[in-house]
Amino acid sequence: MSTDISVTETLDVKGENCPMPVVKTKQAIDDLEADDVLEVVATDSGSMSDIAGWADTTPGVELVAQEEGDGIYTHYVRKTE
């Protein structure tokens, strides 16, 4: 599945387990400008719900999309403010 999302930066957290994908996503998002999109590439299946839950409860971020394939979980998070 391919997306037409304009990615500003990619964060590779493959091999990291909960809570590190969310912790590192938050750190990376803090360094971006409004409307920038962070692509997060993970191998932890729990990151699907963890990053979605974090984005839902965090002001200033929006989960744009999530993809899963071949043991890789890709998340697209936009900084909204």
C-alpha angles and dihedrals in degrees: 000000000000127000132206093221117137103229118207098186138000124222116199112205097158111150093023121117133206127333097016099074090057094041092051092043090055091048092049094046090053089062095053132088126242112286092020115133123219118205110208117196115196141165096203108101088205089066089078093068096027096057092040091052093046092050092048092055099037119087114224098031134088128193103227099181146335128210132189128196140139093359092306121117116199123193128188114205123182122204104225101186 
